[in-house]
Coordinates of C-alpha atoms in Angstrom, one line a residue:
F1 CA 45.6 -194.2 -107.0
A2 CA 48.9 -195.7 -105.7
Y3 CA 52.6 -194.8 -106.1
V4 CA 56.0 -195.6 -104.5
L5 CA 57.7 -192.8 -102.6
G6 CA 61.4 -193.4 -101.7
P7 CA 65.0 -192.2 -101.9
N8 CA 67.6 -193.4 -104.3
E9 CA 68.9 -195.5 -101.4
G10 CA 67.0 -196.6 -98.3
D11 CA 63.5 -197.6 -97.3
A12 CA 60.6 -196.6 -99.4
A13 CA 56.8 -196.6 -99.0
V14 CA 53.7 -197.3 -101.0
V15 CA 51.0 -194.6 -100.8
V16 CA 47.4 -195.6 -101.6
R17 CA 44.5 -193.1 -101.8
A18 CA 41.2 -192.5 -103.6
T19 CA 41.0 -189.5 -106.0
S20 CA 37.8 -187.9 -104.6
A21 CA 38.1 -184.7 -102.6
G22 CA 39.2 -185.3 -99.0
A23 CA 39.8 -188.9 -99.6
K24 CA 41.8 -190.9 -97.1
E25 CA 45.5 -191.6 -97.8
T26 CA 47.3 -194.7 -96.4
T27 CA 51.0 -195.2 -96.4
F28 CA 52.7 -198.7 -96.1
P29 CA 56.4 -199.0 -95.5
I30 CA 58.0 -201.5 -98.0
G31 CA 61.6 -201.5 -97.0
D32 CA 64.6 -201.1 -99.2
A33 CA 63.7 -202.3 -102.7
T34 CA 67.1 -201.4 -104.1
G35 CA 68.8 -204.2 -102.2
G36 CA 66.9 -207.1 -103.7
G37 CA 66.7 -208.8 -107.0
A38 CA 63.1 -209.9 -107.0
S39 CA 60.9 -210.2 -110.0
G40 CA 58.2 -207.6 -110.4
A41 CA 54.5 -207.9 -110.5
G42 CA 53.4 -210.5 -113.1
G43 CA 56.9 -210.8 -114.4
R44 CA 57.7 -207.0 -114.7
G45 CA 61.1 -206.5 -113.3
A46 CA 61.7 -204.7 -110.0
A47 CA 65.3 -203.9 -110.5
G48 CA 66.5 -200.4 -110.1
G49 CA 65.6 -197.6 -107.8
A50 CA 62.8 -197.9 -105.3
A51 CA 60.7 -195.3 -106.9
G52 CA 61.2 -196.5 -110.4
G53 CA 60.7 -200.2 -110.6
V54 CA 58.4 -201.4 -107.8
S55 CA 55.1 -200.0 -109.0
P56 CA 51.9 -201.3 -107.2
S57 CA 49.6 -203.4 -109.4
F58 CA 45.7 -203.1 -109.3
S59 CA 43.4 -206.0 -110.0
G60 CA 41.3 -205.7 -113.1
N61 CA 38.1 -205.3 -111.1
N62 CA 39.7 -202.5 -109.0
K63 CA 39.0 -204.2 -105.7
W64 CA 42.6 -205.0 -104.8
V65 CA 46.1 -203.6 -105.0
A66 CA 49.3 -205.6 -104.5
F67 CA 52.9 -204.6 -103.9
F68 CA 56.1 -206.1 -102.7
E69 CA 57.6 -205.5 -99.2
Y70 CA 61.4 -205.8 -98.8
P71 CA 63.7 -206.1 -95.7
S72 CA 64.7 -202.7 -94.3
G73 CA 68.0 -201.4 -95.5
A74 CA 68.8 -199.9 -92.1
A75 CA 70.3 -203.2 -90.8
G76 CA 72.6 -203.6 -93.8
R77 CA 74.0 -200.1 -93.4
G78 CA 74.6 -200.5 -89.6
G79 CA 78.2 -201.7 -89.5
R80 CA 81.4 -202.1 -91.5
G81 CA 81.8 -205.2 -93.6
G82 CA 85.1 -206.7 -94.6
R83 CA 87.6 -209.0 -93.1
G84 CA 86.9 -211.3 -90.1
G85 CA 88.5 -211.1 -86.7
R86 CA 92.0 -212.2 -85.9
G87 CA 92.7 -215.9 -86.3
G88 CA 89.6 -216.3 -88.4
G89 CA 91.4 -217.1 -91.6
G90 CA 89.4 -219.0 -94.1
A91 CA 86.3 -219.3 -91.9
A92 CA 86.0 -215.6 -91.5
G93 CA 86.4 -215.2 -95.3
A94 CA 83.5 -217.5 -95.9
A95 CA 81.4 -215.7 -93.4
A96 CA 82.1 -212.4 -95.0
A97 CA 80.6 -213.5 -98.3
P98 CA 77.5 -211.5 -99.2
A99 CA 74.3 -213.3 -98.4
A100 CA 71.7 -213.9 -101.1
P101 CA 69.0 -211.2 -101.1
A102 CA 65.9 -212.2 -99.2
S103 CA 62.8 -212.8 -101.3
P104 CA 60.2 -210.1 -100.8
K105 CA 56.8 -210.5 -99.3
L106 CA 53.7 -209.7 -101.3
A107 CA 51.1 -207.5 -99.7
V108 CA 47.5 -207.5 -101.1
L109 CA 45.3 -204.7 -99.9
D110 CA 41.5 -204.8 -100.0
L111 CA 40.6 -201.3 -101.2
A112 CA 37.0 -201.5 -99.7
T113 CA 38.0 -202.5 -96.1
G114 CA 41.7 -201.6 -95.9
T115 CA 42.6 -205.1 -94.9
K116 CA 46.1 -206.2 -95.9
R117 CA 47.1 -209.8 -96.5
D118 CA 50.7 -210.9 -96.7
F119 CA 52.3 -213.8 -98.6
E120 CA 55.9 -214.9 -97.8
S121 CA 58.8 -215.4 -100.2
V122 CA 57.3 -214.4 -103.6
R123 CA 59.0 -214.4 -107.0
S124 CA 56.2 -213.0 -109.1
F125 CA 52.4 -212.6 -109.2
R126 CA 49.6 -211.6 -111.5
F127 CA 45.9 -210.8 -111.1
A128 CA 43.5 -212.8 -113.3
G129 CA 41.6 -210.9 -115.9
D130 CA 39.5 -207.8 -115.6
K131 CA 36.6 -209.2 -113.6
S132 CA 38.2 -211.9 -111.5
D133 CA 39.1 -212.0 -107.8
W134 CA 41.8 -214.6 -108.3
I135 CA 45.5 -213.9 -108.0
A136 CA 48.4 -216.3 -109.0
I137 CA 51.5 -216.1 -106.8
L138 CA 54.8 -217.8 -107.8
H139 CA 56.9 -218.4 -104.7
S140 CA 60.7 -218.3 -104.6
A141 CA 62.8 -221.4 -104.3
P142 CA 64.3 -222.2 -100.9
A143 CA 67.6 -220.4 -100.3
A144 CA 69.6 -223.6 -100.0
A145 CA 68.6 -224.5 -103.6
G146 CA 69.5 -221.2 -105.1
G147 CA 72.7 -222.3 -106.7
A148 CA 71.2 -225.2 -108.6
G149 CA 69.5 -223.2 -111.4
G150 CA 72.4 -221.4 -113.1
A151 CA 74.6 -224.4 -113.7
A152 CA 72.1 -226.0 -116.0
G153 CA 72.9 -223.3 -118.6
A154 CA 76.5 -224.2 -118.8
A155 CA 76.0 -226.1 -122.1
G156 CA 75.4 -222.9 -124.0
G157 CA 71.6 -222.4 -123.7
A158 CA 69.7 -220.2 -121.2
P159 CA 69.8 -221.3 -117.6
R160 CA 67.0 -223.7 -116.7
A161 CA 64.3 -222.1 -114.7
A162 CA 63.7 -223.8 -111.4
G163 CA 60.1 -224.9 -110.8
T164 CA 58.6 -223.6 -107.5
T165 CA 55.2 -223.6 -105.9
L166 CA 52.4 -221.6 -107.6
E167 CA 49.6 -220.6 -105.3
L168 CA 46.2 -219.8 -106.7
V169 CA 44.2 -217.6 -104.3
N170 CA 40.6 -216.5 -104.5
L171 CA 40.8 -213.2 -102.5
T172 CA 37.1 -213.3 -101.6
G173 CA 37.5 -216.6 -99.7
G174 CA 38.3 -220.3 -100.0
T175 CA 41.3 -222.4 -99.6
P176 CA 44.4 -221.5 -101.7
I177 CA 45.4 -224.0 -104.3
P178 CA 49.2 -224.9 -104.4
I179 CA 50.7 -226.4 -107.6
A180 CA 54.3 -227.7 -107.3
D181 CA 57.3 -227.3 -109.7
V182 CA 55.9 -224.4 -111.8
S183 CA 58.4 -222.3 -113.7
E184 CA 56.0 -220.0 -115.7
F185 CA 52.3 -219.2 -115.9
A186 CA 49.9 -217.0 -117.8
F187 CA 46.2 -216.1 -117.5
D188 CA 43.9 -215.8 -120.5
D189 CA 42.0 -212.5 -121.0
S190 CA 38.8 -213.9 -119.4
G191 CA 40.7 -214.7 -116.2
D192 CA 39.0 -218.1 -116.0
W193 CA 41.9 -220.1 -117.5
I194 CA 45.5 -220.3 -116.4
A195 CA 48.3 -222.1 -118.3
Y196 CA 51.4 -223.1 -116.5
A197 CA 54.7 -224.9 -117.2
V198 CA 55.8 -227.7 -114.9
S199 CA 59.6 -228.0 -114.6
S200 CA 60.7 -230.9 -112.4
G201 CA 64.3 -231.9 -111.7
G202 CA 66.3 -232.7 -114.9
E203 CA 65.1 -232.5 -118.5
A204 CA 62.5 -235.2 -118.1
G205 CA 59.1 -234.6 -116.5
G206 CA 58.3 -231.3 -118.0
S207 CA 54.8 -230.4 -119.1
V208 CA 52.4 -227.5 -120.0
Q209 CA 49.0 -227.7 -118.4
V210 CA 45.8 -225.6 -118.2
R211 CA 43.4 -225.2 -115.3
Q212 CA 39.9 -223.7 -115.3
L213 CA 39.4 -221.6 -112.1
S214 CA 35.6 -221.8 -112.2
T215 CA 35.6 -225.7 -112.3
S216 CA 39.0 -226.6 -110.8
I217 CA 39.6 -228.9 -113.7
S218 CA 43.2 -229.3 -114.7
R219 CA 44.5 -230.9 -117.9
P220 CA 47.9 -231.5 -119.5
L221 CA 48.4 -230.3 -123.0
D222 CA 51.8 -231.7 -123.7
V223 CA 54.3 -233.8 -121.6
G224 CA 57.8 -234.5 -122.7
K225 CA 61.5 -234.1 -122.4
G226 CA 62.7 -230.5 -122.0
Q227 CA 61.4 -227.3 -120.6
Y228 CA 58.3 -225.3 -121.6
R229 CA 58.7 -221.5 -121.8
R230 CA 57.0 -218.3 -123.0
L231 CA 53.4 -219.2 -122.6
V232 CA 51.2 -216.8 -124.7
W233 CA 47.4 -216.6 -124.9
G234 CA 45.7 -215.1 -128.0
D235 CA 43.9 -211.8 -127.6
S236 CA 40.4 -212.4 -126.0
S237 CA 40.5 -216.1 -127.1
D238 CA 41.5 -219.5 -125.8
A239 CA 44.4 -219.9 -128.3
L240 CA 47.6 -220.8 -126.6
A241 CA 51.2 -221.1 -127.7
A242 CA 54.4 -222.1 -125.9
L243 CA 58.0 -223.1 -126.6
R244 CA 59.4 -226.6 -125.8
V245 CA 63.2 -226.4 -125.4
V246 CA 65.5 -229.4 -125.1
T247 CA 69.1 -228.5 -124.0
D248 CA 72.0 -230.6 -125.2
T249 CA 74.1 -231.1 -122.1
A250 CA 77.1 -232.2 -124.2
G251 CA 77.6 -228.7 -125.4
G252 CA 75.6 -228.7 -128.6
D253 CA 72.8 -226.4 -129.6
E254 CA 69.4 -226.5 -127.9
E255 CA 66.4 -227.8 -129.9
A256 CA 63.3 -225.5 -129.7
A257 CA 59.9 -226.1 -131.1
V258 CA 56.7 -223.9 -131.2
L259 CA 53.6 -225.6 -129.8
A260 CA 50.2 -224.1 -130.5
W261 CA 46.5 -224.9 -129.7
R262 CA 43.7 -223.0 -131.4
H263 CA 41.3 -223.9 -128.6
A264 CA 43.3 -224.9 -125.5
S265 CA 40.1 -225.0 -123.4
N266 CA 38.7 -227.8 -125.6
P267 CA 39.9 -231.3 -124.5
G268 CA 39.8 -232.5 -128.1
D269 CA 41.8 -229.7 -129.6
K270 CA 44.8 -230.9 -131.7
M271 CA 48.3 -229.6 -131.0
M272 CA 50.3 -228.0 -133.8
E273 CA 54.1 -228.2 -133.6
V274 CA 56.7 -226.3 -135.6
S275 CA 60.4 -227.1 -135.4
A276 CA 63.5 -226.7 -137.5
K277 CA 62.5 -229.8 -139.5
S278 CA 59.0 -228.4 -140.4
S279 CA 58.1 -227.5 -144.0
G280 CA 58.8 -223.9 -144.9
I281 CA 61.8 -223.3 -142.7
T282 CA 64.8 -223.1 -145.0
G283 CA 68.3 -221.9 -144.9
G284 CA 69.4 -224.1 -142.1
L285 CA 67.6 -221.9 -139.5
V286 CA 66.2 -223.2 -136.2
V287 CA 63.5 -222.0 -133.9
S288 CA 64.7 -219.4 -131.4
S289 CA 63.8 -219.6 -127.8
D290 CA 64.7 -215.9 -127.3
R291 CA 61.5 -214.6 -128.8
A292 CA 58.0 -215.4 -127.5
P293 CA 55.4 -216.6 -130.0
E294 CA 52.7 -214.1 -131.0
W295 CA 49.2 -214.7 -132.3
S296 CA 47.5 -212.6 -135.0
D297 CA 44.2 -210.8 -134.3
K298 CA 42.0 -213.7 -135.3
E299 CA 44.4 -216.5 -134.2
S300 CA 44.8 -217.6 -137.9
T301 CA 48.5 -216.9 -137.9
I302 CA 51.3 -217.4 -135.3
Y303 CA 54.6 -215.5 -135.4
F304 CA 57.8 -216.8 -133.9
G305 CA 61.6 -216.3 -134.1
L306 CA 64.2 -218.1 -136.2
R307 CA 68.0 -217.9 -135.9
E308 CA 71.1 -219.5 -137.2
P309 CA 72.2 -222.6 -135.3
R310 CA 75.0 -222.2 -132.7
P311 CA 78.2 -224.2 -133.3
P312 CA 79.0 -226.8 -130.7
R313 CA 81.5 -225.9 -128.0
P314 CA 85.0 -226.0 -129.4
R315 CA 87.3 -228.7 -128.0
A316 CA 91.0 -228.2 -127.3
T317 CA 93.3 -228.7 -130.3
G318 CA 97.1 -229.1 -130.6
A319 CA 99.2 -231.0 -128.1
P320 CA 97.3 -233.4 -125.8
F321 CA 96.5 -231.8 -122.4
T322 CA 98.2 -233.2 -119.4
A323 CA 96.4 -232.8 -116.1
P324 CA 98.3 -231.7 -113.0
N325 CA 100.0 -234.5 -111.1
P326 CA 98.2 -235.3 -107.9
G327 CA 100.6 -234.9 -105.0
G328 CA 102.8 -232.4 -106.7
V329 CA 103.5 -228.9 -105.3
A330 CA 100.7 -226.5 -106.0
P331 CA 101.5 -223.2 -107.7
G332 CA 102.0 -220.6 -104.9
G333 CA 101.3 -223.2 -102.3
G334 CA 104.6 -222.9 -100.5
S335 CA 106.3 -225.9 -99.0
G336 CA 103.0 -227.6 -97.9
G337 CA 100.7 -226.9 -100.9
Q338 CA 99.7 -230.1 -102.7
V339 CA 97.7 -230.6 -105.8
A340 CA 94.7 -232.8 -105.1
A341 CA 93.4 -235.4 -107.6
A342 CA 90.7 -233.8 -109.8
P343 CA 88.8 -235.1 -112.8
Q344 CA 90.4 -232.4 -115.1
T345 CA 90.6 -233.8 -118.6
D346 CA 90.6 -230.6 -120.7
A347 CA 92.5 -227.4 -120.5
D348 CA 89.3 -225.4 -121.0
V349 CA 87.6 -227.2 -118.1
P350 CA 89.2 -225.8 -114.9
S351 CA 89.7 -227.5 -111.6
L352 CA 89.7 -225.5 -108.3
I353 CA 93.0 -225.6 -106.4
L354 CA 92.9 -224.6 -102.7

C-alpha cells in the first residue's frame, strides 16, 4: 500500500508499507509537488495539491512502485522576490522573471529489496501490462527549448507536442533502450508491444511505430507529414488506432484523419484511414483531434469524433493598415524613444516596441 502525505503547501512524502500485521513502513521525501507542472504517471496529471494529484503507481505484477520526486519548496520560500537592486534597471527585471519549474525525478522502488532507482528529468511514465517488468519513461525537453513548443499552435490548432527521448527499461536488468523524438506512447494490454509517435522538427518527418519488447523488433506503421496523436490499443488485442493531424500554418483549419490497424503486430496488416473526405461523413463535418478514437469490444467498430470546420483566421478589413514609421518617436518613449523597423504588416499582428 502506498500514499502521499503532505500539506497544502510545502514538502510532501510517499509512504510505502505492506498490509500484513507489523509490516515495515518506509517514508520517502518527494519535495514540493505543488510548485511544478509535471505530467503524472502514465499521462495522469500531477497538478494540484501534493496529497491529491501525485499518487504512486504500482506495476501490474506488484514488484515495483514508482513516484515523482520534486525540488524542495524550502528554497523558494527563503527570501523576498521582486525588484532588483539599485542601478539594475532592465537587467534586474529580466533576472526577476520566474524560472521554469524543474522537471521532477522518477523514483522506482523494488518492493522485495527496498532498492530505489532514480531517473532524471521525467515528463511521464507507464508500466507495461500486468505481468511485465518493463517501464517506459518519457523524459522532459531541455529547458533551453521549452519555449519552442507553444508557438506552433498559433495557427489555431493545438500546440505541437515536442518530441523527447523515450527510455525503455527492463527493471530486472539489461541496458535501457533510448528512442529519440517521441511525443506520445502506449502499451498494449499484454505489455509486449509499445506504440509510439515520433515528432521531429517541423511538420515533416512524423511517424507512428510499434516495437515488440520480447524481440526488440521495431516497425513503422505510417510515415507522413503532420503529427500523430492519441494512440489507442484495443482491449486485450493488437488493434491500434491513432490520429494524424496536419496543421495549416497559414491560419486555416487543421486536417485530421483516423488511422486504424486491426492487427498492428502483423507486418502485413493493412492500414485503414478515415478523413473528412471518406464515404459516410456528411454535413461538411471534419474529424476532430480533440477526441481519442475508441475500439468496440471485438474490434469490429471504431468510434471517433466529428466537428464543424473552423473558419480561417479573419484578416483586417477597412482602411489599409499603415505600419509605424521606423525612426519616428515611440509612444511614451520620451525624447529618445525611437520606433525600430519591424515586419509589421497587419494591425492584428503586433510588433514589440522597447
